[in-house]
Amino acid sequence: MNYLEIKDIPPVSEFSLGCMNLPIDDPAETEKIIAFALESGINYFDTADFYQFGENEKVVGEILNKYRSRYNFTIGTKVGNEFDAAKKEKIAWNPTAPYIKSAVKDSLSRLGVDQIDLYQLHGGMIEDDKDETIQAFDELKQEGTIKAYGISSIRMNVIDYYQKHSSIATLMMQFNPIDNRPAEMLKDLDDSIRLLSRGPVMQGLLSDKSDEVLERKFKAGLLDYTHHELNQSVEGLAALNDDLTALSYRFLRAHHSVIVNGVSSFEQLKANLQSYNRIEDISQKSYEDIFNKIKPIKYGAHRL
Ligand SMILES: NC(=O)c1ccc[n+]([C@@H]2O[C@H](COP(=O)([O-])OP(=O)(O)OC[C@H]3O[C@@H](n4cnc5c(N)ncnc54)[C@H](OP(=O)(O)O)[C@@H]3O)[C@@H](O)[C@H]2O)c1
C-alpha cells in the first residue's frame, strides 16, 4: 500500500475506503469490510454527517473505535447539509459558522471521538459567505476540534476561492477516466492540496461487472456520453486491459490522488484491492492510450 502526504494529518493510504454505501443495516458485514480494510493497510475512512442522516457516522465510528488500539487511521467527515435526523430529511444547505460549530459537536459525538481528523465542507456555492465558513474552519482547527479541513466541490469558481483564501488540505471530486472533468483543473491546483478522488469505479462501470452496470445504471448515458458512447468507451478501455478497475486506479495514481473507493459488499472490496495490486501491470503505453478511448469532458457551469 502506498501512503500519500496530506498537510496537518498523517499520511493517508492511496487506496482508501468511502463509507457512504457500506451496508450499515448489517453491522456484522460492515465490520467485516472495515476490519479487512484495516488489515490491508487502508487507513483513511471517508464518511459524512449527512450519509443516512447521521447513522453512517455512528456505525462507522463505533466499529473503528473497536480497532483503535491496534491500528492508526484517519477519519474524514463532512458538514454543510443541515438535516433533521428524526424525520430523515434535508433541511437546507447551511455553510454558516454557527451551524458548522454546532454540527461538529454532533459529528464528534456520533463518531465517538474527541477530535475530527479531516473536516470537509460538503459542497459549496459561490454565493455562500465563504469567508465566514473559512473562519469557522480555522477557529475549529486552532482550538483543536479538527486537525485539518478540506472541501468537496466540483465548482471551479468555489475551488479557486478556497485555494486562494483558506488553508484547505484536501479537495474531493468525482474523478475517473470516464468522468474526467477534474483533469483540466488539476494543472492549477496548488501542490499543498491533496486530491481525494471519489467514484473511482464509476459506480461499478469500471469493474468486471461493467456490462451489467451499464444496462442497470446508465441506460440514459452519463454526463456528455450517450449510452452508446459509454459502451464504446468502456469497450475501448477493456481492449487496453481487461482489468478496468486497475486502469482507473492507474489513471488516478498518475494524478497523485487518493483513491476513495466506495463498496457495498466485502466481495467488492476484495476485488478492488486485487485490482489495486495490479496497477503496476498497466503499462505506460496503456495508460497513455486511455486518453484515446474517452471523451474529454469540461464543466460547463461555475467556471472562473
Ligand atoms: N459530494 C461528496 O462529497 C461525495 C459524493 C459521493 C461520494 N462521496 C464519497 O466517495 C466515496 C466513493 O464514492 P462512490 O461510492 O460514489 O463511488 P464508487 O467507489 O465509484 O462507487 C461505489 C459503488 O460502485 C459499485 N462497486 C464498487 N466496487 C465494485 C465492484 N468491484 N464491482 C461492481 N460494482 C462495484 C457499488 O455499487 P452497488 O452498491 O450498486 O453495488 C458501490 O456501492 C463514498 O463512499 C463517499 O465516501 C463523496
mmCIF file of C-alpha atoms and ligand atoms in Angstrom:
data_model
loop_
_atom_site.group_PDB
_atom_site.id
_atom_site.type_symbol
_atom_site.label_atom_id
_atom_site.label_comp_id
_atom_site.label_asym_id
_atom_site.label_seq_id
_atom_site.Cartn_x
_atom_site.Cartn_y
_atom_site.Cartn_z
ATOM 1 C CA MET A 1 0.000 0.000 0.000
ATOM 2 C CA ASN A 2 1.277 3.453 -0.869
ATOM 3 C CA TYR A 3 0.731 6.353 1.518
ATOM 4 C CA LEU A 4 0.328 9.968 0.428
ATOM 5 C CA GLU A 5 1.204 13.076 2.403
ATOM 6 C CA ILE A 6 -1.597 15.422 3.404
ATOM 7 C CA LYS A 7 -0.843 18.581 5.336
ATOM 8 C CA ASP A 8 -1.893 18.631 9.016
ATOM 9 C CA ILE A 9 -2.715 14.880 9.181
ATOM 10 C CA PRO A 10 -0.626 11.697 8.991
ATOM 11 C CA PRO A 11 -0.069 10.144 5.531
ATOM 12 C CA VAL A 12 -3.161 8.538 4.066
ATOM 13 C CA SER A 13 -3.402 5.232 2.176
ATOM 14 C CA GLU A 14 -3.568 5.750 -1.575
ATOM 15 C CA PHE A 15 -6.442 3.247 -1.621
ATOM 16 C CA SER A 16 -8.974 4.468 0.936
ATOM 17 C CA LEU A 17 -12.468 3.440 1.935
ATOM 18 C CA GLY A 18 -15.519 5.516 1.086
ATOM 19 C CA CYS A 19 -18.123 4.578 3.671
ATOM 20 C CA MET A 20 -21.271 6.030 2.048
ATOM 21 C CA ASN A 21 -22.529 2.758 0.545
ATOM 22 C CA LEU A 22 -21.442 0.394 3.312
ATOM 23 C CA PRO A 23 -24.234 -1.970 4.346
ATOM 24 C CA ILE A 24 -24.697 -0.250 7.706
ATOM 25 C CA ASP A 25 -28.013 -2.010 8.325
ATOM 26 C CA ASP A 26 -25.878 -5.138 8.620
ATOM 27 C CA PRO A 27 -23.238 -4.097 11.194
ATOM 28 C CA ALA A 28 -21.515 -7.516 11.116
ATOM 29 C CA GLU A 29 -20.927 -7.273 7.338
ATOM 30 C CA THR A 30 -19.841 -3.645 7.731
ATOM 31 C CA GLU A 31 -17.359 -4.656 10.428
ATOM 32 C CA LYS A 32 -16.011 -7.446 8.211
ATOM 33 C CA ILE A 33 -15.370 -4.872 5.467
ATOM 34 C CA ILE A 34 -13.748 -2.342 7.804
ATOM 35 C CA ALA A 35 -11.605 -4.972 9.547
ATOM 36 C CA PHE A 36 -10.379 -6.280 6.192
ATOM 37 C CA ALA A 37 -9.649 -2.730 5.067
ATOM 38 C CA LEU A 38 -7.528 -2.094 8.165
ATOM 39 C CA GLU A 39 -5.682 -5.406 7.761
ATOM 40 C CA SER A 40 -4.967 -4.470 4.147
ATOM 41 C CA GLY A 41 -3.265 -1.208 5.146
ATOM 42 C CA ILE A 42 -6.177 1.137 4.434
ATOM 43 C CA ASN A 43 -6.032 3.953 6.952
ATOM 44 C CA TYR A 44 -8.436 6.594 5.597
ATOM 45 C CA PHE A 45 -12.196 6.239 6.058
ATOM 46 C CA ASP A 46 -14.461 8.777 4.412
ATOM 47 C CA THR A 47 -17.923 9.481 5.774
ATOM 48 C CA ALA A 48 -20.282 12.475 6.155
ATOM 49 C CA ASP A 49 -22.779 13.628 8.748
ATOM 50 C CA PHE A 50 -25.442 13.552 6.023
ATOM 51 C CA TYR A 51 -24.978 9.885 4.999
ATOM 52 C CA GLN A 52 -28.061 8.040 6.259
ATOM 53 C CA PHE A 53 -28.780 11.169 8.332
ATOM 54 C CA GLY A 54 -26.056 10.559 10.920
ATOM 55 C CA GLU A 55 -26.312 6.757 11.032
ATOM 56 C CA ASN A 56 -23.230 6.225 8.853
ATOM 57 C CA GLU A 57 -21.021 8.227 11.242
ATOM 58 C CA LYS A 58 -22.460 6.292 14.202
ATOM 59 C CA VAL A 59 -21.923 2.805 12.755
ATOM 60 C CA VAL A 60 -18.521 3.542 11.189
ATOM 61 C CA GLY A 61 -17.318 5.369 14.338
ATOM 62 C CA GLU A 62 -18.422 2.577 16.633
ATOM 63 C CA ILE A 63 -16.683 -0.102 14.565
ATOM 64 C CA LEU A 64 -13.480 1.869 14.062
ATOM 65 C CA ASN A 65 -13.237 2.661 17.773
ATOM 66 C CA LYS A 66 -13.022 -1.084 18.473
ATOM 67 C CA TYR A 67 -9.844 -1.204 16.375
ATOM 68 C CA ARG A 68 -8.221 1.995 17.643
ATOM 69 C CA SER A 69 -5.728 0.262 19.916
ATOM 70 C CA ARG A 70 -4.461 -1.908 17.035
ATOM 71 C CA TYR A 71 -4.373 0.455 14.066
ATOM 72 C CA ASN A 72 -3.681 4.087 13.325
ATOM 73 C CA PHE A 73 -6.244 5.599 10.999
ATOM 74 C CA THR A 74 -7.784 8.851 9.887
ATOM 75 C CA ILE A 75 -11.490 9.608 9.608
ATOM 76 C CA GLY A 76 -12.797 12.270 7.271
ATOM 77 C CA THR A 77 -16.318 13.556 7.647
ATOM 78 C CA LYS A 78 -18.329 16.395 6.100
ATOM 79 C CA VAL A 79 -20.662 19.224 7.014
ATOM 80 C CA GLY A 80 -22.955 21.691 5.296
ATOM 81 C CA ASN A 81 -26.147 19.756 4.599
ATOM 82 C CA GLU A 82 -28.403 20.610 7.517
ATOM 83 C CA PHE A 83 -30.793 17.751 8.185
ATOM 84 C CA ASP A 84 -33.489 16.546 10.526
ATOM 85 C CA ALA A 85 -32.239 13.183 11.817
ATOM 86 C CA ALA A 86 -35.606 12.181 13.278
ATOM 87 C CA LYS A 87 -37.536 12.903 10.094
ATOM 88 C CA LYS A 88 -34.633 11.770 7.874
ATOM 89 C CA GLU A 89 -34.975 14.921 5.792
ATOM 90 C CA LYS A 90 -32.600 17.518 4.421
ATOM 91 C CA ILE A 91 -33.457 20.993 5.720
ATOM 92 C CA ALA A 92 -31.111 23.207 3.710
ATOM 93 C CA TRP A 93 -27.576 23.866 2.519
ATOM 94 C CA ASN A 94 -26.001 25.641 5.504
ATOM 95 C CA PRO A 95 -22.350 26.714 5.454
ATOM 96 C CA THR A 96 -22.734 29.344 8.211
ATOM 97 C CA ALA A 97 -20.345 29.494 11.182
ATOM 98 C CA PRO A 98 -22.995 28.880 13.888
ATOM 99 C CA TYR A 99 -24.258 25.813 12.029
ATOM 100 C CA ILE A 100 -20.775 24.360 11.416
ATOM 101 C CA LYS A 101 -19.804 24.892 15.048
ATOM 102 C CA SER A 102 -22.921 23.160 16.263
ATOM 103 C CA ALA A 103 -22.804 20.333 13.675
ATOM 104 C CA VAL A 104 -19.185 19.489 14.533
ATOM 105 C CA LYS A 105 -20.273 18.621 18.082
ATOM 106 C CA ASP A 106 -22.873 16.207 16.696
ATOM 107 C CA SER A 107 -20.265 14.565 14.453
ATOM 108 C CA LEU A 108 -17.804 14.218 17.357
ATOM 109 C CA SER A 109 -20.482 12.561 19.416
ATOM 110 C CA ARG A 110 -21.720 10.221 16.660
ATOM 111 C CA LEU A 111 -18.165 9.207 15.735
ATOM 112 C CA GLY A 112 -17.210 8.797 19.407
ATOM 113 C CA VAL A 113 -14.024 10.860 19.071
ATOM 114 C CA ASP A 114 -12.516 13.954 20.745
ATOM 115 C CA GLN A 115 -11.167 15.409 17.527
ATOM 116 C CA ILE A 116 -12.095 15.179 13.854
ATOM 117 C CA ASP A 117 -9.119 14.378 11.645
ATOM 118 C CA LEU A 118 -10.392 15.830 8.372
ATOM 119 C CA TYR A 119 -13.493 18.029 8.251
ATOM 120 C CA GLN A 120 -14.774 18.738 4.763
ATOM 121 C CA LEU A 121 -17.292 21.231 3.501
ATOM 122 C CA HIS A 122 -19.820 19.002 1.737
ATOM 123 C CA GLY A 123 -20.247 21.191 -1.345
ATOM 124 C CA GLY A 124 -20.197 24.960 -1.557
ATOM 125 C CA MET A 125 -21.609 27.683 -3.734
ATOM 126 C CA ILE A 126 -20.087 30.902 -4.971
ATOM 127 C CA GLU A 127 -22.965 32.787 -3.289
ATOM 128 C CA ASP A 128 -22.009 31.455 0.184
ATOM 129 C CA ASP A 129 -20.328 33.773 2.661
ATOM 130 C CA LYS A 130 -17.113 31.842 2.108
ATOM 131 C CA ASP A 131 -15.005 33.988 4.467
ATOM 132 C CA GLU A 132 -17.377 33.170 7.306
ATOM 133 C CA THR A 133 -17.115 29.441 6.516
ATOM 134 C CA ILE A 134 -13.319 29.595 6.294
ATOM 135 C CA GLN A 135 -13.091 31.456 9.597
ATOM 136 C CA ALA A 136 -15.238 28.794 11.272
ATOM 137 C CA PHE A 137 -12.954 26.014 9.982
ATOM 138 C CA ASP A 138 -9.829 27.951 11.005
ATOM 139 C CA GLU A 139 -11.181 28.507 14.506
ATOM 140 C CA LEU A 140 -12.097 24.823 14.881
ATOM 141 C CA LYS A 141 -8.557 23.963 13.803
ATOM 142 C CA GLN A 142 -6.932 26.452 16.177
ATOM 143 C CA GLU A 143 -8.942 25.188 19.162
ATOM 144 C CA GLY A 144 -8.052 21.565 18.252
ATOM 145 C CA THR A 145 -11.581 20.372 17.458
ATOM 146 C CA ILE A 146 -10.398 19.383 13.968
ATOM 147 C CA LYS A 147 -6.907 18.616 12.674
ATOM 148 C CA ALA A 148 -7.385 19.635 9.056
ATOM 149 C CA TYR A 149 -10.107 20.755 6.709
ATOM 150 C CA GLY A 150 -10.987 20.444 3.065
ATOM 151 C CA ILE A 151 -13.805 20.863 0.586
ATOM 152 C CA SER A 152 -15.758 18.517 -1.593
ATOM 153 C CA SER A 153 -16.704 20.532 -4.625
ATOM 154 C CA ILE A 154 -16.840 20.325 -8.374
ATOM 155 C CA ARG A 155 -17.250 24.064 -8.916
ATOM 156 C CA MET A 156 -14.180 25.719 -10.352
ATOM 157 C CA ASN A 157 -15.035 29.177 -9.040
ATOM 158 C CA VAL A 158 -15.580 27.839 -5.498
ATOM 159 C CA ILE A 159 -12.405 25.728 -5.565
ATOM 160 C CA ASP A 160 -10.412 28.726 -6.769
ATOM 161 C CA TYR A 161 -11.667 30.858 -3.868
ATOM 162 C CA TYR A 162 -10.850 28.242 -1.224
ATOM 163 C CA GLN A 163 -7.458 27.611 -2.778
ATOM 164 C CA LYS A 164 -6.588 31.306 -2.574
ATOM 165 C CA HIS A 165 -8.214 32.256 0.740
ATOM 166 C CA SER A 166 -8.100 29.221 3.040
ATOM 167 C CA SER A 167 -5.709 26.528 4.174
ATOM 168 C CA ILE A 168 -7.657 23.558 2.818
ATOM 169 C CA ALA A 169 -5.639 20.355 2.900
ATOM 170 C CA THR A 170 -7.862 18.366 0.529
ATOM 171 C CA LEU A 171 -10.205 18.680 -2.414
ATOM 172 C CA MET A 172 -12.675 15.871 -3.112
ATOM 173 C CA MET A 173 -14.101 15.430 -6.614
ATOM 174 C CA GLN A 174 -15.603 12.589 -8.626
ATOM 175 C CA PHE A 175 -12.754 11.554 -10.913
ATOM 176 C CA ASN A 176 -12.080 8.552 -13.139
ATOM 177 C CA PRO A 177 -11.282 8.057 -16.837
ATOM 178 C CA ILE A 178 -14.973 8.368 -17.817
ATOM 179 C CA ASP A 179 -15.831 11.358 -15.605
ATOM 180 C CA ASN A 180 -12.581 13.145 -16.318
ATOM 181 C CA ARG A 181 -13.912 16.681 -15.704
ATOM 182 C CA PRO A 182 -11.399 17.470 -12.939
ATOM 183 C CA ALA A 183 -8.433 16.890 -15.283
ATOM 184 C CA GLU A 184 -8.418 20.412 -16.687
ATOM 185 C CA MET A 185 -8.487 21.918 -13.168
ATOM 186 C CA LEU A 186 -5.633 19.936 -11.759
ATOM 187 C CA LYS A 187 -2.919 21.905 -13.514
ATOM 188 C CA ASP A 188 -3.967 24.920 -11.423
ATOM 189 C CA LEU A 189 -4.309 23.036 -8.146
ATOM 190 C CA ASP A 190 -1.806 24.065 -5.515
ATOM 191 C CA ASP A 191 0.666 21.292 -4.630
ATOM 192 C CA SER A 192 -0.235 21.671 -0.960
ATOM 193 C CA ILE A 193 -3.790 20.441 -1.639
ATOM 194 C CA ARG A 194 -4.322 16.688 -1.981
ATOM 195 C CA LEU A 195 -6.949 15.452 -4.409
ATOM 196 C CA LEU A 196 -9.331 12.847 -2.966
ATOM 197 C CA SER A 197 -10.971 11.100 -5.933
ATOM 198 C CA ARG A 198 -14.394 9.711 -5.280
ATOM 199 C CA GLY A 199 -16.172 7.495 -7.774
ATOM 200 C CA PRO A 200 -13.021 5.640 -8.915
ATOM 201 C CA VAL A 201 -15.033 2.711 -10.279
ATOM 202 C CA MET A 202 -17.847 4.942 -11.568
ATOM 203 C CA GLN A 203 -20.456 3.013 -9.592
ATOM 204 C CA GLY A 204 -19.166 -0.310 -10.937
ATOM 205 C CA LEU A 205 -18.975 0.713 -14.602
ATOM 206 C CA LEU A 206 -15.193 0.351 -14.343
ATOM 207 C CA SER A 207 -15.259 -3.160 -12.926
ATOM 208 C CA ASP A 208 -15.673 -6.694 -14.225
ATOM 209 C CA LYS A 209 -19.444 -6.061 -13.942
ATOM 210 C CA SER A 210 -19.321 -3.240 -16.499
ATOM 211 C CA ASP A 211 -21.837 -4.758 -18.975
ATOM 212 C CA GLU A 212 -24.436 -5.327 -16.311
ATOM 213 C CA VAL A 213 -23.827 -1.932 -14.630
ATOM 214 C CA LEU A 214 -24.023 -0.126 -17.992
ATOM 215 C CA GLU A 215 -27.507 -1.552 -18.571
ATOM 216 C CA ARG A 216 -28.721 -1.236 -14.997
ATOM 217 C CA LYS A 217 -27.383 2.204 -14.042
ATOM 218 C CA PHE A 218 -26.531 4.091 -17.223
ATOM 219 C CA LYS A 219 -29.319 3.322 -19.686
ATOM 220 C CA ALA A 220 -29.735 7.070 -20.222
ATOM 221 C CA GLY A 221 -25.992 7.656 -20.672
ATOM 222 C CA LEU A 222 -23.768 9.624 -18.329
ATOM 223 C CA LEU A 223 -22.698 13.281 -18.440
ATOM 224 C CA ASP A 224 -21.820 14.025 -22.108
ATOM 225 C CA TYR A 225 -21.827 10.333 -23.057
ATOM 226 C CA THR A 226 -24.822 8.679 -24.685
ATOM 227 C CA HIS A 227 -25.392 5.069 -23.690
ATOM 228 C CA HIS A 228 -23.783 4.037 -26.999
ATOM 229 C CA GLU A 229 -20.713 6.256 -26.457
ATOM 230 C CA LEU A 230 -20.336 4.961 -22.936
ATOM 231 C CA ASN A 231 -20.401 1.408 -24.231
ATOM 232 C CA GLN A 232 -17.780 2.281 -26.864
ATOM 233 C CA SER A 233 -15.504 3.927 -24.308
ATOM 234 C CA VAL A 234 -15.759 1.042 -21.881
ATOM 235 C CA GLU A 235 -15.054 -1.452 -24.678
ATOM 236 C CA GLY A 236 -12.101 0.663 -25.803
ATOM 237 C CA LEU A 237 -10.692 0.738 -22.283
ATOM 238 C CA ALA A 238 -11.217 -3.014 -21.871
ATOM 239 C CA ALA A 239 -9.190 -3.578 -25.036
ATOM 240 C CA LEU A 240 -6.224 -1.856 -23.317
ATOM 241 C CA ASN A 241 -6.503 -4.048 -20.253
ATOM 242 C CA ASP A 242 -9.320 -6.285 -19.115
ATOM 243 C CA ASP A 243 -8.974 -5.011 -15.531
ATOM 244 C CA LEU A 244 -10.933 -1.765 -15.899
ATOM 245 C CA THR A 245 -10.607 -1.031 -12.190
ATOM 246 C CA ALA A 246 -6.810 -1.265 -12.309
ATOM 247 C CA LEU A 247 -6.813 1.032 -15.367
ATOM 248 C CA SER A 248 -8.837 3.618 -13.462
ATOM 249 C CA TYR A 249 -6.540 3.355 -10.452
ATOM 250 C CA ARG A 250 -3.503 3.764 -12.722
ATOM 251 C CA PHE A 251 -5.115 6.919 -14.143
ATOM 252 C CA LEU A 252 -5.714 8.271 -10.621
ATOM 253 C CA ARG A 253 -2.210 7.394 -9.453
ATOM 254 C CA ALA A 254 -0.836 9.450 -12.330
ATOM 255 C CA HIS A 255 -2.793 12.385 -10.867
ATOM 256 C CA HIS A 256 -1.250 11.815 -7.391
ATOM 257 C CA SER A 257 -4.679 11.237 -5.991
ATOM 258 C CA VAL A 258 -6.063 9.372 -3.030
ATOM 259 C CA ILE A 259 -8.491 6.785 -4.474
ATOM 260 C CA VAL A 260 -11.642 6.889 -2.333
ATOM 261 C CA ASN A 261 -13.374 3.596 -3.144
ATOM 262 C CA GLY A 262 -16.975 3.053 -2.275
ATOM 263 C CA VAL A 263 -18.165 -0.508 -1.733
ATOM 264 C CA SER A 264 -21.406 -2.097 -0.587
ATOM 265 C CA SER A 265 -20.028 -5.597 -0.003
ATOM 266 C CA PHE A 266 -16.953 -7.434 1.206
ATOM 267 C CA GLU A 267 -16.551 -9.058 -2.232
ATOM 268 C CA GLN A 268 -16.347 -5.642 -3.904
ATOM 269 C CA LEU A 269 -13.611 -4.517 -1.517
ATOM 270 C CA LYS A 270 -11.663 -7.725 -2.104
ATOM 271 C CA ALA A 271 -11.981 -7.413 -5.887
ATOM 272 C CA ASN A 272 -10.990 -3.733 -5.847
ATOM 273 C CA LEU A 273 -7.958 -4.378 -3.664
ATOM 274 C CA GLN A 274 -6.847 -7.094 -6.090
ATOM 275 C CA SER A 275 -7.084 -4.543 -8.894
ATOM 276 C CA TYR A 276 -5.144 -2.037 -6.790
ATOM 277 C CA ASN A 277 -2.345 -4.592 -6.561
ATOM 278 C CA ARG A 278 -2.349 -4.839 -10.354
ATOM 279 C CA ILE A 279 -1.778 -1.117 -11.013
ATOM 280 C CA GLU A 280 1.835 -1.750 -11.901
ATOM 281 C CA ASP A 281 0.798 -4.259 -14.568
ATOM 282 C CA ILE A 282 -0.695 -1.379 -16.562
ATOM 283 C CA SER A 283 1.976 -0.253 -18.997
ATOM 284 C CA GLN A 284 2.786 3.391 -19.657
ATOM 285 C CA LYS A 285 1.511 2.854 -23.224
ATOM 286 C CA SER A 286 -1.866 1.536 -21.983
ATOM 287 C CA TYR A 287 -2.095 4.477 -19.578
ATOM 288 C CA GLU A 288 -1.428 6.949 -22.399
ATOM 289 C CA ASP A 289 -3.925 5.164 -24.653
ATOM 290 C CA ILE A 290 -6.679 5.722 -22.080
ATOM 291 C CA PHE A 291 -6.936 9.276 -23.420
ATOM 292 C CA ASN A 292 -7.766 7.972 -26.927
ATOM 293 C CA LYS A 293 -10.688 5.933 -25.649
ATOM 294 C CA ILE A 294 -12.514 8.514 -23.553
ATOM 295 C CA LYS A 295 -14.354 11.742 -24.160
ATOM 296 C CA PRO A 296 -12.599 14.737 -22.583
ATOM 297 C CA ILE A 297 -15.328 16.461 -20.586
ATOM 298 C CA LYS A 298 -15.404 20.013 -19.245
ATOM 299 C CA TYR A 299 -17.597 21.544 -16.598
ATOM 300 C CA GLY A 300 -19.996 23.878 -18.342
ATOM 301 C CA ALA A 301 -21.091 25.834 -15.279
ATOM 302 C CA HIS A 302 -19.474 27.538 -12.307
ATOM 303 C CA ARG A 303 -16.347 28.381 -14.267
ATOM 304 C CA LEU A 304 -13.964 31.185 -13.421
HETATM 305 N N1 LIG B 1 -20.148 15.013 -2.540
HETATM 306 C C1 LIG B 1 -19.366 14.213 -1.862
HETATM 307 O O1 LIG B 1 -18.595 14.643 -1.060
HETATM 308 C C2 LIG B 1 -19.419 12.740 -2.117
HETATM 309 C C3 LIG B 1 -20.376 12.228 -3.003
HETATM 310 C C4 LIG B 1 -20.361 10.860 -3.242
HETATM 311 C C5 LIG B 1 -19.419 10.053 -2.611
HETATM 312 N N2 LIG B 1 -18.522 10.571 -1.733
HETATM 313 C C6 LIG B 1 -17.507 9.714 -1.054
HETATM 314 O O2 LIG B 1 -16.766 8.988 -2.016
HETATM 315 C C7 LIG B 1 -16.900 7.580 -1.796
HETATM 316 C C8 LIG B 1 -16.873 6.843 -3.119
HETATM 317 O O3 LIG B 1 -17.851 7.354 -3.991
HETATM 318 P P1 LIG B 1 -18.901 6.478 -4.771
HETATM 319 O O4 LIG B 1 -19.434 5.463 -3.806
HETATM 320 O O5 LIG B 1 -19.842 7.357 -5.471
HETATM 321 O O6 LIG B 1 -18.030 5.855 -5.897
HETATM 322 P P2 LIG B 1 -17.553 4.458 -6.413
HETATM 323 O O7 LIG B 1 -16.486 3.975 -5.488
HETATM 324 O O8 LIG B 1 -17.197 4.607 -7.842
HETATM 325 O O9 LIG B 1 -18.849 3.559 -6.381
HETATM 326 C C9 LIG B 1 -19.192 2.730 -5.326
HETATM 327 C C10 LIG B 1 -20.247 1.757 -5.827
HETATM 328 O O10 LIG B 1 -19.761 1.117 -7.021
HETATM 329 C C11 LIG B 1 -20.131 -0.220 -7.023
HETATM 330 N N3 LIG B 1 -18.916 -1.046 -6.944
HETATM 331 C C12 LIG B 1 -17.787 -0.838 -6.213
HETATM 332 N N4 LIG B 1 -16.900 -1.808 -6.430
HETATM 333 C C13 LIG B 1 -17.463 -2.658 -7.314
HETATM 334 C C14 LIG B 1 -17.028 -3.861 -7.920
HETATM 335 N N5 LIG B 1 -15.831 -4.380 -7.674
HETATM 336 N N6 LIG B 1 -17.881 -4.477 -8.788
HETATM 337 C C15 LIG B 1 -19.093 -3.955 -9.072
HETATM 338 N N7 LIG B 1 -19.556 -2.817 -8.507
HETATM 339 C C16 LIG B 1 -18.743 -2.178 -7.650
HETATM 340 C C17 LIG B 1 -21.034 -0.437 -5.823
HETATM 341 O O11 LIG B 1 -22.359 -0.171 -6.249
HETATM 342 P P3 LIG B 1 -23.589 -1.059 -5.711
HETATM 343 O O12 LIG B 1 -23.682 -0.733 -4.264
HETATM 344 O O13 LIG B 1 -24.754 -0.552 -6.528
HETATM 345 O O14 LIG B 1 -23.224 -2.481 -5.990
HETATM 346 C C18 LIG B 1 -20.539 0.638 -4.867
HETATM 347 O O15 LIG B 1 -21.516 0.990 -3.926
HETATM 348 C C19 LIG B 1 -18.197 7.453 -0.996
HETATM 349 O O16 LIG B 1 -18.272 6.273 -0.244
HETATM 350 C C20 LIG B 1 -18.131 8.681 -0.133
HETATM 351 O O17 LIG B 1 -17.279 8.450 0.979
HETATM 352 C C21 LIG B 1 -18.497 11.912 -1.510
#
